[in-house]
mmCIF file of C-alpha atoms and ligand atoms in Angstrom:
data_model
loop_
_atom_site.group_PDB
_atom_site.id
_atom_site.type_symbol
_atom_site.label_atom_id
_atom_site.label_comp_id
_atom_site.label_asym_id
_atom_site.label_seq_id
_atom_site.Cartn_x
_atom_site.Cartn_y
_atom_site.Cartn_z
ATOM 1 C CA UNK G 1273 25.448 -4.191 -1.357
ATOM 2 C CA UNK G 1274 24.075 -0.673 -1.471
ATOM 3 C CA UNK G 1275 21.085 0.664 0.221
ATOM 4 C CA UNK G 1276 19.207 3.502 -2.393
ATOM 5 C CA UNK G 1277 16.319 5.059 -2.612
ATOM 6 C CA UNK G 1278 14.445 5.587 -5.863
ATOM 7 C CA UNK G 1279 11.629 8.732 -6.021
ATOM 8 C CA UNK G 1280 9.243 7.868 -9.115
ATOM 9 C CA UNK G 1281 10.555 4.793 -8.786
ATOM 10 C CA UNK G 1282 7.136 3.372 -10.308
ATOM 11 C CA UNK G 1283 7.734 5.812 -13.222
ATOM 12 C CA UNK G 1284 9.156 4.556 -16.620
ATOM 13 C CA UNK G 1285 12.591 5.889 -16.116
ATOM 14 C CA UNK G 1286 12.733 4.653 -12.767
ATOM 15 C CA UNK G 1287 11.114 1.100 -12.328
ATOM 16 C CA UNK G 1288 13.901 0.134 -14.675
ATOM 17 C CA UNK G 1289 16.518 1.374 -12.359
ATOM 18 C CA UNK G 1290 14.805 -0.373 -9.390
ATOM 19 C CA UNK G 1291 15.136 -3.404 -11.759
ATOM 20 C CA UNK G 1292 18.669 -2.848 -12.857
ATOM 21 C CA UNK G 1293 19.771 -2.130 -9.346
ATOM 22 C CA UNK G 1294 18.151 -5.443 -7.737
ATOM 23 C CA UNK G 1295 19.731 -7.676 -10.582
ATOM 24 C CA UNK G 1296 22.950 -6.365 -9.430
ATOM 25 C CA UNK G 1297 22.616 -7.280 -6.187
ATOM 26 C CA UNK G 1298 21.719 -3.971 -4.031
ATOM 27 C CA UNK G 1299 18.531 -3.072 -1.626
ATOM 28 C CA UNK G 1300 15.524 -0.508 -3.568
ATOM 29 C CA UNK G 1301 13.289 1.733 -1.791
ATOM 30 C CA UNK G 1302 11.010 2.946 -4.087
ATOM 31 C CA UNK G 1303 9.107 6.086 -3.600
ATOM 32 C CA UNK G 1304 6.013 7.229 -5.783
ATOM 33 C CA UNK G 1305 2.927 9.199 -5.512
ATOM 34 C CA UNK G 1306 1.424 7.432 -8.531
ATOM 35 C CA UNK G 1307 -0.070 10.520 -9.897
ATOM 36 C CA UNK G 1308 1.839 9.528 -13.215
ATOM 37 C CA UNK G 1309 4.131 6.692 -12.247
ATOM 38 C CA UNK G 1310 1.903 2.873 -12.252
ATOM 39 C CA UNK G 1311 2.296 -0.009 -9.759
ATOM 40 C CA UNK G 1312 2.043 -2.295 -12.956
ATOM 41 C CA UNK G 1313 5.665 -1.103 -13.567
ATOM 42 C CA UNK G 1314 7.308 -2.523 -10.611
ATOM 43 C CA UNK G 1315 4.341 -5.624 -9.353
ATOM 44 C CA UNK G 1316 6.829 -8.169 -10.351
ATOM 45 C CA UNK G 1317 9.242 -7.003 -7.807
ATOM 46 C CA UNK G 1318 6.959 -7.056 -4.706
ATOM 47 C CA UNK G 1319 7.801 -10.037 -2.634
ATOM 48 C CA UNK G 1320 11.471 -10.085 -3.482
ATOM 49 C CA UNK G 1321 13.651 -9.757 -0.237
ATOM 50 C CA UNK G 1322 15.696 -6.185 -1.423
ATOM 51 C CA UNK G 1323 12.783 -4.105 -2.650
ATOM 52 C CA UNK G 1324 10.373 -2.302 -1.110
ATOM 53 C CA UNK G 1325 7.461 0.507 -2.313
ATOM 54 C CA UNK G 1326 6.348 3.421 -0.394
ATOM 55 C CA UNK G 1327 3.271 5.486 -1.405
ATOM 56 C CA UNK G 1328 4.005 8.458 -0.794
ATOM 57 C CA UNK G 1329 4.458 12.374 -2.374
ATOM 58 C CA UNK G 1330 8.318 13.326 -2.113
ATOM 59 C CA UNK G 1331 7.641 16.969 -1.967
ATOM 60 C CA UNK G 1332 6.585 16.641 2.119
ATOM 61 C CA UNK G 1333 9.405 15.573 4.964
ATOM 62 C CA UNK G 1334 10.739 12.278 3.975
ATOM 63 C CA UNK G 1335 12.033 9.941 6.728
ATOM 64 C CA UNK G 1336 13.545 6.625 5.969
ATOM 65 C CA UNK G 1337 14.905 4.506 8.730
ATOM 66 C CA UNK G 1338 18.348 2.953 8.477
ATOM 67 C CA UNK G 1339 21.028 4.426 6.354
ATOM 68 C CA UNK G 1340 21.228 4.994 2.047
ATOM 69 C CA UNK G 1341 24.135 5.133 0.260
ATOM 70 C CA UNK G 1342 22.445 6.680 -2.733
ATOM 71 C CA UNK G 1343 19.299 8.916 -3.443
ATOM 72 C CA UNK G 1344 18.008 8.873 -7.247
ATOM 73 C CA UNK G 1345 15.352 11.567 -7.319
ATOM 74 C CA UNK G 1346 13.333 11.052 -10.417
ATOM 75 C CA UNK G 1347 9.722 11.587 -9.421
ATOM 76 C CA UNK G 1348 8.233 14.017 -11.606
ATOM 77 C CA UNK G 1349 5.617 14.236 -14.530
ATOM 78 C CA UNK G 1350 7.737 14.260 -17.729
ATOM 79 C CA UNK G 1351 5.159 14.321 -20.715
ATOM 80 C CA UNK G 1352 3.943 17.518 -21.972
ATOM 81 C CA UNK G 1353 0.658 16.440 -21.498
ATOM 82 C CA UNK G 1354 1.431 15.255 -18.063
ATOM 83 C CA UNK G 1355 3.036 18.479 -16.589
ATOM 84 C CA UNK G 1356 -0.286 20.657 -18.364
ATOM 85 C CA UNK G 1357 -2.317 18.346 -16.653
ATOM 86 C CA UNK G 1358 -0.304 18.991 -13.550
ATOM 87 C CA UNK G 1359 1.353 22.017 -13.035
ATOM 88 C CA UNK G 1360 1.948 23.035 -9.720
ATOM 89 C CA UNK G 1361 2.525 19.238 -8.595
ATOM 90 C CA UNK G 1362 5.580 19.704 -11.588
ATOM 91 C CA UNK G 1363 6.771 22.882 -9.873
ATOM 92 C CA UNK G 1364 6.381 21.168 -6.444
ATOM 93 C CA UNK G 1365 8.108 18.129 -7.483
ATOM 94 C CA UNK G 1366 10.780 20.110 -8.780
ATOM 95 C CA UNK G 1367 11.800 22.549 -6.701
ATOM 96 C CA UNK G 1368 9.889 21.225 -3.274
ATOM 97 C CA UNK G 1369 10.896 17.829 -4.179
ATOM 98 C CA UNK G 1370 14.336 18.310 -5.083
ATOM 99 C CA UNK G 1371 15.282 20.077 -1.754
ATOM 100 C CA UNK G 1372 13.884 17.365 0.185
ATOM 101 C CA UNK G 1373 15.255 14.569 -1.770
ATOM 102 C CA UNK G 1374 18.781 16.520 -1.135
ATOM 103 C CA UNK G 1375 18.151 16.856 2.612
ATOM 104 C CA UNK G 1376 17.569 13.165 3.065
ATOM 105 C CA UNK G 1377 20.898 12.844 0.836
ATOM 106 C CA UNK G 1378 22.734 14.934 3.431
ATOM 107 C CA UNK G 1379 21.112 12.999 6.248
ATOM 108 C CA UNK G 1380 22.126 10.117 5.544
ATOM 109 C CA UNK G 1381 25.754 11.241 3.496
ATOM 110 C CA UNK G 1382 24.065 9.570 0.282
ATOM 111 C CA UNK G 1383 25.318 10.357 -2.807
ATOM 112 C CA UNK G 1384 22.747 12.069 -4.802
ATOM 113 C CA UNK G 1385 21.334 12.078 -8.417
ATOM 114 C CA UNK G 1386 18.677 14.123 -10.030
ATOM 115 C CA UNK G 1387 17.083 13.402 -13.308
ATOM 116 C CA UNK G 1388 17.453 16.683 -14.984
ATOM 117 C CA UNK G 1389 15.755 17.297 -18.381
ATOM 118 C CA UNK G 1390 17.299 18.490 -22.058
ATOM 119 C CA UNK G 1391 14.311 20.852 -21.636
ATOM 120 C CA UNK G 1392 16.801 22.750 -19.515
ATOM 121 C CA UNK G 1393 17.952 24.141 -23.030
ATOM 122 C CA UNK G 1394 14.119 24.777 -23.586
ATOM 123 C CA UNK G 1395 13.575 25.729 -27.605
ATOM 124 C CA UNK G 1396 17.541 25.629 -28.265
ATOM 125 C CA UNK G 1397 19.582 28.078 -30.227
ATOM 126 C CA UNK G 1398 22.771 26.229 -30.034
ATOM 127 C CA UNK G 1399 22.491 22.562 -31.841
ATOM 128 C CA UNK G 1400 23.628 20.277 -30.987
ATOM 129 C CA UNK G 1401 23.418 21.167 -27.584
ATOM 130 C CA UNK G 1402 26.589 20.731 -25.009
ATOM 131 C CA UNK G 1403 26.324 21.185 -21.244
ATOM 132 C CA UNK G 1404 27.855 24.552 -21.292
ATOM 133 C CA UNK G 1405 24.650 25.749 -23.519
ATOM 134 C CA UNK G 1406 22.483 28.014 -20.813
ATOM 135 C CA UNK G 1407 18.949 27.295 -23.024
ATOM 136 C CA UNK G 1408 16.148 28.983 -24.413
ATOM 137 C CA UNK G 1409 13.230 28.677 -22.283
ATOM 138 C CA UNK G 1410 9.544 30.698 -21.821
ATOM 139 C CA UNK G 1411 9.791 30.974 -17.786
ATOM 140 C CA UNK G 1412 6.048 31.584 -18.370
ATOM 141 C CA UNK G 1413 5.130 29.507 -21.090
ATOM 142 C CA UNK G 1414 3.186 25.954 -20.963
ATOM 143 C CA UNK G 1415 6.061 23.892 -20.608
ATOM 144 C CA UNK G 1416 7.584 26.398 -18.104
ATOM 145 C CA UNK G 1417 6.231 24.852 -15.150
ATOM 146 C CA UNK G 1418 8.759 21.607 -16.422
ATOM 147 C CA UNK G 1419 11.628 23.205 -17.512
ATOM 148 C CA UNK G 1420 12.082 26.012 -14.381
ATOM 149 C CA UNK G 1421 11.815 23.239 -12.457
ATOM 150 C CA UNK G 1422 14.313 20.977 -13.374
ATOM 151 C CA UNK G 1423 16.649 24.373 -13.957
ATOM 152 C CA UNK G 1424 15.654 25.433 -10.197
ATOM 153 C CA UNK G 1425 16.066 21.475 -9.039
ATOM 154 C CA UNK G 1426 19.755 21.818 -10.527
ATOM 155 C CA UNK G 1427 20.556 25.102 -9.114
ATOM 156 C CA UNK G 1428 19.314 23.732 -5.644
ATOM 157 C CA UNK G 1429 21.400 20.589 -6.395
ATOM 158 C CA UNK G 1430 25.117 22.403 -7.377
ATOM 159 C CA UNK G 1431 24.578 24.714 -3.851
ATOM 160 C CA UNK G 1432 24.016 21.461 -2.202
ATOM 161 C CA UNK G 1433 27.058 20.299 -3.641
ATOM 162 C CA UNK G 1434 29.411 23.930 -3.231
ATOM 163 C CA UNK G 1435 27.625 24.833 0.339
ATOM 164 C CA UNK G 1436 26.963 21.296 1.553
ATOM 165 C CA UNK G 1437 29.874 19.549 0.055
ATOM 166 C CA UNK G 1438 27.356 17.074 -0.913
ATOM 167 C CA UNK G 1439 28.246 14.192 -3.402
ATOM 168 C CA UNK G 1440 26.010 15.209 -6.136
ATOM 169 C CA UNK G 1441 25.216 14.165 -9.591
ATOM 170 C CA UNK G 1442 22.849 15.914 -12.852
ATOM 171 C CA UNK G 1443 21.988 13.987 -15.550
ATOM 172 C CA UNK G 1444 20.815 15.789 -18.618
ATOM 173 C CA UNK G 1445 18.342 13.154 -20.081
ATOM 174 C CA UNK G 1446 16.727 13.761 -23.402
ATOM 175 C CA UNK G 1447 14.269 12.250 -25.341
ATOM 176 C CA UNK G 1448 14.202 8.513 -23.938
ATOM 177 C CA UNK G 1449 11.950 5.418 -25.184
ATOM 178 C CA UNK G 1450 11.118 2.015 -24.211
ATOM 179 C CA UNK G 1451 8.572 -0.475 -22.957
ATOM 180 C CA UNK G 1452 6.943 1.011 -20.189
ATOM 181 C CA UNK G 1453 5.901 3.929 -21.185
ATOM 182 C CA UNK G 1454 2.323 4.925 -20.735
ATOM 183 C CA UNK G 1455 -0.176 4.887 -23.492
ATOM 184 C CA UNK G 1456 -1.654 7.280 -22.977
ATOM 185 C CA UNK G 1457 1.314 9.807 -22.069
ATOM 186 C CA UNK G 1458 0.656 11.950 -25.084
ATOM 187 C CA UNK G 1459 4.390 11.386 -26.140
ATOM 188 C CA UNK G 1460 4.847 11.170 -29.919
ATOM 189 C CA UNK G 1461 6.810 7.084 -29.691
ATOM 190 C CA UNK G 1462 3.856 5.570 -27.626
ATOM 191 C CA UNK G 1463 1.472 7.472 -29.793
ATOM 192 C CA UNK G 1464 2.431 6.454 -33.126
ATOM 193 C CA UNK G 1465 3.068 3.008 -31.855
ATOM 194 C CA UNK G 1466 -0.517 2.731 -30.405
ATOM 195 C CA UNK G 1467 -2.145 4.334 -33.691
ATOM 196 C CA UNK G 1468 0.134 2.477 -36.283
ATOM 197 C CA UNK G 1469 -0.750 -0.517 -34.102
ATOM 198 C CA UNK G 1470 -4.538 -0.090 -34.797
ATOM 199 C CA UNK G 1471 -4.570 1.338 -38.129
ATOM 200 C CA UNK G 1472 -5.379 4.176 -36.816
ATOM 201 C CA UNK G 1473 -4.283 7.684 -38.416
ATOM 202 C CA UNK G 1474 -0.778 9.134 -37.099
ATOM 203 C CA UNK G 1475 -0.936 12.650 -35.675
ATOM 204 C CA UNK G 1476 2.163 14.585 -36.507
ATOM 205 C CA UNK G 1477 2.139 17.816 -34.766
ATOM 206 C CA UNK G 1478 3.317 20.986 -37.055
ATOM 207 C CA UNK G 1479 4.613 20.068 -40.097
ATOM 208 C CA UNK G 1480 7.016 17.263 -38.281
ATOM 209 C CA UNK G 1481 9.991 19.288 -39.594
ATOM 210 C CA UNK G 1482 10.947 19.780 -35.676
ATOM 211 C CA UNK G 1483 13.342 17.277 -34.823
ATOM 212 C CA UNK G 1484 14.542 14.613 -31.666
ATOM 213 C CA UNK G 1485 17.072 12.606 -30.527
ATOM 214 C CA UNK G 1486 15.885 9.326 -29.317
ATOM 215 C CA UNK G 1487 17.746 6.844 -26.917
ATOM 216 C CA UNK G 1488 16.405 3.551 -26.035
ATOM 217 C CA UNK G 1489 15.883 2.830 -21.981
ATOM 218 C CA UNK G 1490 18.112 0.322 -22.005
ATOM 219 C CA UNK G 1491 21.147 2.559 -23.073
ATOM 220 C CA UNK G 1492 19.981 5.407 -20.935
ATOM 221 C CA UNK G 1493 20.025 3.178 -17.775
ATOM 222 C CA UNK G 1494 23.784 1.967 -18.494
ATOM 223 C CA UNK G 1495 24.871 5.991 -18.776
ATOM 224 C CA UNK G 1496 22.778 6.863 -15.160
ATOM 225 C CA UNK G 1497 25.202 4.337 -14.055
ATOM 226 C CA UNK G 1498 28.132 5.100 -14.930
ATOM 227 C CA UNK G 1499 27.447 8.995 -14.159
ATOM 228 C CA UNK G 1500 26.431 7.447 -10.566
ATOM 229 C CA UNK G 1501 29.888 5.687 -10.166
ATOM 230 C CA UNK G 1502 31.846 8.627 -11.540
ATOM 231 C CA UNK G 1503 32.728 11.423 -9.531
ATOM 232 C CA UNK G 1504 31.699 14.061 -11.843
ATOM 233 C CA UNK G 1505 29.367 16.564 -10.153
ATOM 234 C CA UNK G 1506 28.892 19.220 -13.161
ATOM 235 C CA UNK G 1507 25.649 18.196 -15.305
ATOM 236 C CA UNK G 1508 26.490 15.199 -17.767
ATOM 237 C CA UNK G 1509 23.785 14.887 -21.103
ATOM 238 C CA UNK G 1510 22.594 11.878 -21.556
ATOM 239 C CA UNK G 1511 20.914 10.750 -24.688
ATOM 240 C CA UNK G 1512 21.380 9.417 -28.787
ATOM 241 C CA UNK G 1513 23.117 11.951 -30.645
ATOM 242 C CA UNK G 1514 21.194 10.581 -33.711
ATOM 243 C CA UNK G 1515 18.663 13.366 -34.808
ATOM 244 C CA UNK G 1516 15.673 12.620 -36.849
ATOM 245 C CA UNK G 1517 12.595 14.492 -38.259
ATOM 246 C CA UNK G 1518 9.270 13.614 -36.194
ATOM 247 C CA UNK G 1519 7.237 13.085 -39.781
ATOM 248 C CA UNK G 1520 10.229 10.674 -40.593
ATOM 249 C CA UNK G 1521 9.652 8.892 -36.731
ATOM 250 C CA UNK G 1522 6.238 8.661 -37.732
ATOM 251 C CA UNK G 1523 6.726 7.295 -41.260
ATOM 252 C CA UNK G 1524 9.580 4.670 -39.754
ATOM 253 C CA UNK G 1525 7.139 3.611 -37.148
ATOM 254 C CA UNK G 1526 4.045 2.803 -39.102
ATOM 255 C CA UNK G 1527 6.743 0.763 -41.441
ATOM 256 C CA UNK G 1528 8.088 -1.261 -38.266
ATOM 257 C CA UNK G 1529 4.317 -1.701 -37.122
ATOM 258 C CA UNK G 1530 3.876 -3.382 -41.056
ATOM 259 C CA UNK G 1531 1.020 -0.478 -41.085
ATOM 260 C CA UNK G 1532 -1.508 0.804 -43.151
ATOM 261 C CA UNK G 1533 -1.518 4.197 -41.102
ATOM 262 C CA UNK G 1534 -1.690 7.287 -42.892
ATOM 263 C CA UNK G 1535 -0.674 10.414 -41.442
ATOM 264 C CA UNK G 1536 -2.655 13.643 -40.343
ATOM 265 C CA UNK G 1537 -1.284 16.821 -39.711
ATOM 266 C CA UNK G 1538 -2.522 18.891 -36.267
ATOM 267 C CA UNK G 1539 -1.364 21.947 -34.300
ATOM 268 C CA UNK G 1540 2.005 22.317 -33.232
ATOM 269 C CA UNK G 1541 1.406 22.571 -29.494
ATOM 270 C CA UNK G 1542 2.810 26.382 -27.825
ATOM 271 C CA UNK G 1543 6.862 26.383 -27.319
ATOM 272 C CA UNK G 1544 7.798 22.812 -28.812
ATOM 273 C CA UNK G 1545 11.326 22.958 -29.405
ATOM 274 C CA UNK G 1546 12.181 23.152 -33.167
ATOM 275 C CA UNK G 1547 15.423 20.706 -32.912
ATOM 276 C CA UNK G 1548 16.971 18.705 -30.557
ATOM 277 C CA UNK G 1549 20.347 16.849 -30.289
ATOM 278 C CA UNK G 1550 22.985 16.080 -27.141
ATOM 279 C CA UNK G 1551 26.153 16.646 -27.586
ATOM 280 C CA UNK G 1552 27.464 13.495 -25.430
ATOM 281 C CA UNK G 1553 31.341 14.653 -25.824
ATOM 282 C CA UNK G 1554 31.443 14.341 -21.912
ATOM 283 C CA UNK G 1555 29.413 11.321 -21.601
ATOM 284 C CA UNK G 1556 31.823 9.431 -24.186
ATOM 285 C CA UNK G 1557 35.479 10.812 -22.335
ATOM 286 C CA UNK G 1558 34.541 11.404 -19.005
ATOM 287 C CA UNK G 1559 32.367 7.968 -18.664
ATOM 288 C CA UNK G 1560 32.884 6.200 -21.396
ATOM 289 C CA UNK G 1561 29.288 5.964 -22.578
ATOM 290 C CA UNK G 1562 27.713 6.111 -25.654
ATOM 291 C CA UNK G 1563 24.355 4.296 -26.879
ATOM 292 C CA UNK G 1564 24.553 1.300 -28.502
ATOM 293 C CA UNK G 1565 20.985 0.039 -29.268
ATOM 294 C CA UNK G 1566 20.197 1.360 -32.791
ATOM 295 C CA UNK G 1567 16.556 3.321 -33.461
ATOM 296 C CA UNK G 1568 15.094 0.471 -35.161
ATOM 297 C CA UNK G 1569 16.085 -2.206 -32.526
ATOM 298 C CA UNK G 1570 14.627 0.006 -29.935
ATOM 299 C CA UNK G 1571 11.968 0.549 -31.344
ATOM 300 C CA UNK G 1572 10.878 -2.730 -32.378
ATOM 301 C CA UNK G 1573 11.409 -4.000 -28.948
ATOM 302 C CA UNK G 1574 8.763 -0.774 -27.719
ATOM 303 C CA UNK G 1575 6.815 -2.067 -30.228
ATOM 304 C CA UNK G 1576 6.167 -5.424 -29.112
ATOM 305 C CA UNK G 1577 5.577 -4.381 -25.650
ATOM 306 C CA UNK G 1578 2.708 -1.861 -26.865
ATOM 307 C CA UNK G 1579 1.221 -4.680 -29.245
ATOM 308 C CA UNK G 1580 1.132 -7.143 -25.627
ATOM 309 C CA UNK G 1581 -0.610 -4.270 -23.966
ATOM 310 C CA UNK G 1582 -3.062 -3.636 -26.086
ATOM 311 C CA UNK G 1583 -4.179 -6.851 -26.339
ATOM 312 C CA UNK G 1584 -4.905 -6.738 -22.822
ATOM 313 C CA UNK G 1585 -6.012 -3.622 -22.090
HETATM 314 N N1 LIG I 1102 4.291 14.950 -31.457
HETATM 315 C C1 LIG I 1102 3.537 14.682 -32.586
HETATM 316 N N2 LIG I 1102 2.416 13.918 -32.449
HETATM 317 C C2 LIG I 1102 1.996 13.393 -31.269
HETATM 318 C C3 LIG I 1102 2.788 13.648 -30.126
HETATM 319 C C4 LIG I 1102 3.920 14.427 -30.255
HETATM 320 O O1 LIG I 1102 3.869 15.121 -33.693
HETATM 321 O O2 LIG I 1102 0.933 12.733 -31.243
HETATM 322 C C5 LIG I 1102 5.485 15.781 -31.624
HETATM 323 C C6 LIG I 1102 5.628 16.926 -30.595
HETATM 324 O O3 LIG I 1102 4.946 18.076 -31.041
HETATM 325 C C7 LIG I 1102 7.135 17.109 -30.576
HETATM 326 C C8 LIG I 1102 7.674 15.709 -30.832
HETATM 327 O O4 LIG I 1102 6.621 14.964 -31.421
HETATM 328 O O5 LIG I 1102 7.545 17.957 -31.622
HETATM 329 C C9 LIG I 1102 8.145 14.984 -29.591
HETATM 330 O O6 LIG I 1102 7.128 15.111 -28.661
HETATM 331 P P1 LIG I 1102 7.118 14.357 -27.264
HETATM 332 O O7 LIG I 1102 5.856 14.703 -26.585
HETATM 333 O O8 LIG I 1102 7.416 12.925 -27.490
HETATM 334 O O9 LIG I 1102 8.349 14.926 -26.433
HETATM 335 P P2 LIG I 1102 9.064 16.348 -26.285
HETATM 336 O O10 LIG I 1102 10.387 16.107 -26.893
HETATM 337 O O11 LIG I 1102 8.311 17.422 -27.047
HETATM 338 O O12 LIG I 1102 9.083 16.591 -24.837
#
């Protein structure tokens, strides 16, 4: 049994790791703030024997009593509209974060993680994108305060790794979906969903030529796995190679939903990246990964889950 600690562990991303690691048998701490991350994500692990929740901003000293075997640092904002919303709490978590999440890593001689971003490659000129791609990103731009940080968080994480000789792992995660995400995170899936839902009309931003990848949670928490039990310490992306237009998302969704949607065109927001596709070549040989849950499965699954919350919100 492993002892790990989990920063925005009441995030999306993360309260499925909590869950994934206490069905397999191993002791959670998780950390959150709560600025973005919700309590409702994890309240049906309180009261069971190997989990436990501290309040508590990851960018100040962090002391944990007892030893960890692992530190998964995936506290952050990671919505557009979430980092404009909070900006310097992004850069803090970041870059503040980061270093403290790898000091208590060397503390304890945890192996560490970080959730790093495929906004690393910002607005990409290389597509698909491999790991050896450097990116395209406005240092001062509105997303900026994101991307720097994650590229500053995996700077400070490889010199922890060369200087410290600290077991260290990046994953590159792209564009991830799945029940749990917040409704109002601004996100195109949980958008659409929540219009189509309600008849509402869709919002595609641009002309919804720009294109993502989209993997569903699920998959994406089998790859953070296997990247944690490798021993591969360069950054590994993690994501569904299969691309798609955001007008076709939108059009696919309000089909699933059985919709009478129609959709309405509004500004493209500053520096949205026009495409966006992982190259998993390294995920596939070095771990063996690849994701198997198909768009439409995923998101009919998402689906359901926003149709239960909106009943009861
Ligand atoms: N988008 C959209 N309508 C919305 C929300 C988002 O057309 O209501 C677009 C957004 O401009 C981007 C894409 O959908 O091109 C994916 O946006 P999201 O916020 O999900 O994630 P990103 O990949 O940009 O971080």
């Amino acid at each position: 049994m492993a002892r790990i600690l989990i920063s925005g562990g009441a995030g999306f991303i993360g309260s499925h790791l909590c869950d994934k690691f206490i069905q397999d048998g191993h002791e959670v701490i998780a950390v959150d703030n709560l600025i973005t991350g919700s309590i409702e994500n994890i309240e049906h692990l309180f009261g069971h024997p190997n989990f436990s929740f501290i309040k508590y901003d990851v960018t100040n000293y962090t002391h944990i009593p007892g030893h960890l075997d692992y530190v998964l640092h995936f506290a952050s904002p990671a919505s557009p509209i979430d980092y404009l919303k909070h900006p310097i709490h992004t850069l803090k978590v970041g870059s503040l974060g980061t270093h403290k999440m790898l000091g208590l890593a060397k503390e304890k001689g945890a192996c560490f993680l970080l959730a790093s971003t495929s906004e690393v490659y910002g607005d990409p000129l290389v597509h698909p994108q491999p790991e050896d791609y450097w990116g395209n990103v406005n240092p001062i731009g509105i997303r900026g305060v994101y991307d720097e940080a994650k590229r500053f968080a995996e700077a400070m994480t490889m010199a922890y790794h060369r200087y410290h000789k600290l077991d260290t792992r990046i994953a590159r995660i792209f564009n991830t979906f799945g029940p749990r995400m917040r409704i109002d995170d601004g996100r195109a899936i949980p958008t659409f969903i929540t219009q189509a839902l309600q008849n509402e009309q869709v919002t595609v931003f641009g002309d919804g030529t720009q294109t993502r990848s989209i993997c569903y949670i699920d998959d994406l928490v089998e790859g953070i796995f296997k990247l944690l039990f490798s021993n591969y310490a360069e950054p590994v992306n993690l994501g569904n190679p299969e691309e798609i237009s955001i007008i076709d998302l939108a059009l696919e969704i309000i089909e699933l939903c059985n919709s009478s949607s129609k959709i309405v065109f509004k500004d493209l927001p500053e520096d949205d990246p026009k495409v966006r596709q992982p190259d998993i070549t390294k995920a596939r040989e070095i771990l063996g990964w690849e994701p198997k849950v198909s768009r439409s499965q995923g998101l009919l699954s998402t689906i359901e889950y926003f149709r239960n919350k909106l009943l009861i919100s």
